[in-house]
PDB file of C-alpha atoms and ligand atoms in Angstrom:
ATOM      1  CA  UNK A  87       0.000   0.000   0.000  1.00  0.00           C
ATOM      2  CA  UNK A  88       1.383   3.422  -0.969  1.00  0.00           C
ATOM      3  CA  UNK A  89       2.713   5.534   1.908  1.00  0.00           C
ATOM      4  CA  UNK A  90       2.710   2.624   4.368  1.00  0.00           C
ATOM      5  CA  UNK A  91       6.135   2.472   6.015  1.00  0.00           C
ATOM      6  CA  UNK A  92       5.813  -1.211   6.937  1.00  0.00           C
ATOM      7  CA  UNK A  93       4.746  -2.113   3.376  1.00  0.00           C
ATOM      8  CA  UNK A  94       7.918  -0.352   2.235  1.00  0.00           C
ATOM      9  CA  UNK A  95      10.007  -2.284   4.767  1.00  0.00           C
ATOM     10  CA  UNK A  96       8.360  -5.548   3.607  1.00  0.00           C
ATOM     11  CA  UNK A  97       9.183  -4.642  -0.004  1.00  0.00           C
ATOM     12  CA  UNK A  98      12.805  -3.840   0.896  1.00  0.00           C
ATOM     13  CA  UNK A  99      12.363  -0.183  -0.081  1.00  0.00           C
ATOM     14  CA  UNK A 100      13.211   0.985   3.446  1.00  0.00           C
ATOM     15  CA  UNK A 101      16.014  -0.803   5.336  1.00  0.00           C
ATOM     16  CA  UNK A 102      15.343  -2.764   8.506  1.00  0.00           C
ATOM     17  CA  UNK A 103      17.286  -5.081  10.778  1.00  0.00           C
ATOM     18  CA  UNK A 104      15.543  -8.341   9.883  1.00  0.00           C
ATOM     19  CA  UNK A 105      15.464 -11.319  12.212  1.00  0.00           C
ATOM     20  CA  UNK A 106      13.043 -13.523  10.269  1.00  0.00           C
ATOM     21  CA  UNK A 107      11.446 -13.581   6.829  1.00  0.00           C
ATOM     22  CA  UNK A 108       9.331 -15.973   4.806  1.00  0.00           C
ATOM     23  CA  UNK A 109       6.751 -15.590   2.034  1.00  0.00           C
ATOM     24  CA  UNK A 110       4.070 -14.012   4.201  1.00  0.00           C
ATOM     25  CA  UNK A 111       5.733 -12.687   7.366  1.00  0.00           C
ATOM     26  CA  UNK A 112       8.626 -10.390   8.256  1.00  0.00           C
ATOM     27  CA  UNK A 113      10.190  -9.704  11.662  1.00  0.00           C
ATOM     28  CA  UNK A 114      12.612  -6.867  12.345  1.00  0.00           C
ATOM     29  CA  UNK A 115      14.010  -4.940  15.294  1.00  0.00           C
ATOM     30  CA  UNK A 116      12.042  -1.927  16.524  1.00  0.00           C
ATOM     31  CA  UNK A 117      13.872   1.382  15.986  1.00  0.00           C
ATOM     32  CA  UNK A 118      12.985   2.509  19.509  1.00  0.00           C
ATOM     33  CA  UNK A 119      13.389  -0.596  21.686  1.00  0.00           C
ATOM     34  CA  UNK A 120      11.407  -0.785  24.919  1.00  0.00           C
ATOM     35  CA  UNK A 121      13.182  -3.926  26.164  1.00  0.00           C
ATOM     36  CA  UNK A 122      16.538  -5.666  25.530  1.00  0.00           C
ATOM     37  CA  UNK A 123      14.761  -7.671  22.825  1.00  0.00           C
ATOM     38  CA  UNK A 124      12.083  -5.747  20.888  1.00  0.00           C
ATOM     39  CA  UNK A 125      11.026  -7.138  17.542  1.00  0.00           C
ATOM     40  CA  UNK A 126       8.048  -6.272  15.339  1.00  0.00           C
ATOM     41  CA  UNK A 127       6.348  -9.130  13.500  1.00  0.00           C
ATOM     42  CA  UNK A 128       4.206  -8.119  10.520  1.00  0.00           C
ATOM     43  CA  UNK A 129       2.271  -9.696   7.674  1.00  0.00           C
ATOM     44  CA  UNK A 130       3.812  -8.689   4.354  1.00  0.00           C
ATOM     45  CA  UNK A 131       0.344  -8.079   2.944  1.00  0.00           C
ATOM     46  CA  UNK A 132      -1.220  -4.856   4.149  1.00  0.00           C
ATOM     47  CA  UNK A 133      -3.757  -5.192   6.970  1.00  0.00           C
ATOM     48  CA  UNK A 134      -4.364  -1.840   8.619  1.00  0.00           C
ATOM     49  CA  UNK A 135      -4.931  -3.048  12.176  1.00  0.00           C
ATOM     50  CA  UNK A 136      -6.264  -5.851  14.376  1.00  0.00           C
ATOM     51  CA  UNK A 137      -9.720  -4.376  13.746  1.00  0.00           C
ATOM     52  CA  UNK A 138      -9.355  -5.339  10.072  1.00  0.00           C
ATOM     53  CA  UNK A 139      -8.773  -9.073  10.659  1.00  0.00           C
ATOM     54  CA  UNK A 140     -11.391 -11.161   8.844  1.00  0.00           C
ATOM     55  CA  UNK A 141     -11.983 -14.851   8.071  1.00  0.00           C
ATOM     56  CA  UNK A 142     -10.282 -14.189   4.726  1.00  0.00           C
ATOM     57  CA  UNK A 143      -7.012 -12.779   6.091  1.00  0.00           C
ATOM     58  CA  UNK A 144      -6.753 -14.262   9.602  1.00  0.00           C
ATOM     59  CA  UNK A 145      -4.568 -17.212   8.601  1.00  0.00           C
ATOM     60  CA  UNK A 146      -1.448 -15.082   8.670  1.00  0.00           C
ATOM     61  CA  UNK A 147      -2.127 -14.153  12.295  1.00  0.00           C
ATOM     62  CA  UNK A 148      -1.771 -17.778  13.373  1.00  0.00           C
ATOM     63  CA  UNK A 149       1.417 -17.985  11.374  1.00  0.00           C
ATOM     64  CA  UNK A 150       2.726 -14.832  13.029  1.00  0.00           C
ATOM     65  CA  UNK A 151       2.298 -16.517  16.417  1.00  0.00           C
ATOM     66  CA  UNK A 152       4.211 -19.560  15.175  1.00  0.00           C
ATOM     67  CA  UNK A 153       7.000 -17.167  14.149  1.00  0.00           C
ATOM     68  CA  UNK A 154       6.843 -15.462  17.558  1.00  0.00           C
ATOM     69  CA  UNK A 155       7.285 -18.831  19.298  1.00  0.00           C
ATOM     70  CA  UNK A 156      10.306 -19.614  17.103  1.00  0.00           C
ATOM     71  CA  UNK A 157      11.803 -16.143  17.620  1.00  0.00           C
ATOM     72  CA  UNK A 158      11.376 -16.401  21.387  1.00  0.00           C
ATOM     73  CA  UNK A 159      13.697 -19.425  21.258  1.00  0.00           C
ATOM     74  CA  UNK A 160      16.118 -17.854  18.780  1.00  0.00           C
ATOM     75  CA  UNK A 161      16.355 -14.710  20.926  1.00  0.00           C
ATOM     76  CA  UNK A 162      16.847 -16.640  24.164  1.00  0.00           C
ATOM     77  CA  UNK A 163      13.594 -15.605  25.799  1.00  0.00           C
ATOM     78  CA  UNK A 164      13.139 -18.876  27.708  1.00  0.00           C
ATOM     79  CA  UNK A 165      12.113 -16.960  30.862  1.00  0.00           C
ATOM     80  CA  UNK A 166       9.157 -15.418  29.039  1.00  0.00           C
ATOM     81  CA  UNK A 167       8.161 -12.521  26.891  1.00  0.00           C
ATOM     82  CA  UNK A 168       5.268 -10.213  26.072  1.00  0.00           C
ATOM     83  CA  UNK A 169       3.353  -9.825  22.808  1.00  0.00           C
ATOM     84  CA  UNK A 170       1.560  -6.503  22.286  1.00  0.00           C
ATOM     85  CA  UNK A 171      -0.725  -5.269  19.550  1.00  0.00           C
ATOM     86  CA  UNK A 172      -1.731  -1.625  19.685  1.00  0.00           C
ATOM     87  CA  UNK A 173      -4.953  -1.022  17.767  1.00  0.00           C
ATOM     88  CA  UNK A 174      -6.473   2.285  16.781  1.00  0.00           C
ATOM     89  CA  UNK A 175      -6.385   5.674  18.433  1.00  0.00           C
ATOM     90  CA  UNK A 176      -7.131   4.561  22.005  1.00  0.00           C
ATOM     91  CA  UNK A 177      -4.729   1.645  21.581  1.00  0.00           C
ATOM     92  CA  UNK A 178      -1.984   4.137  20.645  1.00  0.00           C
ATOM     93  CA  UNK A 179      -1.299   2.513  17.275  1.00  0.00           C
ATOM     94  CA  UNK A 180       1.162   4.760  15.452  1.00  0.00           C
ATOM     95  CA  UNK A 181       1.830   2.701  12.302  1.00  0.00           C
ATOM     96  CA  UNK A 182      -1.310   1.707  10.410  1.00  0.00           C
ATOM     97  CA  UNK A 183      -0.078  -1.735   9.316  1.00  0.00           C
ATOM     98  CA  UNK A 184      -0.838  -4.714  11.586  1.00  0.00           C
ATOM     99  CA  UNK A 185       2.152  -5.563  13.771  1.00  0.00           C
ATOM    100  CA  UNK A 186       2.856  -7.461  16.949  1.00  0.00           C
ATOM    101  CA  UNK A 187       5.542  -6.276  19.344  1.00  0.00           C
ATOM    102  CA  UNK A 188       7.623  -9.144  20.789  1.00  0.00           C
ATOM    103  CA  UNK A 189       9.315  -7.848  23.931  1.00  0.00           C
ATOM    104  CA  UNK A 190      11.637  -9.718  26.246  1.00  0.00           C
ATOM    105  CA  UNK A 191      14.902  -9.851  28.109  1.00  0.00           C
ATOM    106  CA  UNK A 192      13.604  -8.140  31.229  1.00  0.00           C
ATOM    107  CA  UNK A 193      10.786  -8.466  33.765  1.00  0.00           C
ATOM    108  CA  UNK A 194       7.664  -6.683  32.488  1.00  0.00           C
ATOM    109  CA  UNK A 195       5.335  -4.564  34.614  1.00  0.00           C
ATOM    110  CA  UNK A 196       1.640  -5.269  35.191  1.00  0.00           C
ATOM    111  CA  UNK A 197      -0.715  -3.570  34.745  1.00  0.00           C
ATOM    112  CA  UNK A 198       1.023  -2.079  31.712  1.00  0.00           C
ATOM    113  CA  UNK A 199      -0.774   1.286  31.923  1.00  0.00           C
ATOM    114  CA  UNK A 200      -2.065   3.723  34.567  1.00  0.00           C
ATOM    115  CA  UNK A 201      -5.599   2.846  35.705  1.00  0.00           C
ATOM    116  CA  UNK A 202      -6.923   6.429  35.554  1.00  0.00           C
TER     117      UNK A 202
HETATM  118  P1  AMP B 470       2.748   1.119  17.375  1.00  0.00           P
HETATM  119  O1  AMP B 470       2.865   2.343  18.214  1.00  0.00           O
HETATM  120  O2  AMP B 470       2.187  -0.067  18.108  1.00  0.00           O
HETATM  121  O3  AMP B 470       2.024   1.403  16.074  1.00  0.00           O
HETATM  122  O4  AMP B 470       4.222   0.673  17.038  1.00  0.00           O
HETATM  123  C1  AMP B 470       4.936   1.129  15.948  1.00  0.00           C
HETATM  124  C2  AMP B 470       6.370   0.811  16.232  1.00  0.00           C
HETATM  125  O5  AMP B 470       7.092   0.918  15.016  1.00  0.00           O
HETATM  126  C3  AMP B 470       7.047   1.738  17.228  1.00  0.00           C
HETATM  127  O6  AMP B 470       7.521   0.974  18.334  1.00  0.00           O
HETATM  128  C4  AMP B 470       8.196   2.355  16.431  1.00  0.00           C
HETATM  129  O7  AMP B 470       9.365   2.521  17.202  1.00  0.00           O
HETATM  130  C5  AMP B 470       8.380   1.351  15.330  1.00  0.00           C
HETATM  131  N1  AMP B 470       8.928   1.851  14.075  1.00  0.00           N
HETATM  132  C6  AMP B 470       8.505   2.909  13.347  1.00  0.00           C
HETATM  133  N2  AMP B 470       9.226   3.024  12.211  1.00  0.00           N
HETATM  134  C7  AMP B 470      10.122   2.005  12.224  1.00  0.00           C
HETATM  135  C8  AMP B 470      11.155   1.579  11.333  1.00  0.00           C
HETATM  136  N3  AMP B 470      11.411   2.220  10.177  1.00  0.00           N
HETATM  137  N4  AMP B 470      11.884   0.483  11.674  1.00  0.00           N
HETATM  138  C9  AMP B 470      11.643  -0.165  12.833  1.00  0.00           C
HETATM  139  N5  AMP B 470      10.679   0.181  13.708  1.00  0.00           N
HETATM  140  C10 AMP B 470       9.939   1.260  13.424  1.00  0.00           C
END
C-alpha cells in the first residue's frame, strides 16, 4: 500500500534489521526498543490493524504466532516474553499496518498502563 512504512520495509524499499522472513511474514528490530529484545512481526500483505482481521485474512495471524514462538527461542527468551498489539487511536497505534511487538529480556510490569 502506498505511503505505508511497513509495506515499504516488507518490499525492501526501506532498510530494517531483519530477524526472520518468509513468504508471508517479516520480523525486524524496533527502531525505539522498549526492552533488551524488541522485535516487530508483521504480515507482508497490508492489513491496517487488528480491527481489520477477517476470516479471509486471519490465517497469517496464526502464522505470526508460530514465528513469535520460534523467535522467542532464537532470541533466548526462555524466561518469558510479552506480545503486544496496539490497535487504533485509544490503543496508541502509530503505524497503520498490523504488527505485533515481541518484547523480552527483562521483567515486564503489570498492569502495563495507569488505571486512571
Ligand atoms: P505502534 O505504536 O504499536 O504502532 O508501534 C509502531 C512501532 O514501530 C514503534 O515501536 C516504532 O518505534 C516502530 N517503528 C517505526 N518506524 C520504524 C522503522 N522504520 N523500523 C523499525 N521500527 C519502526
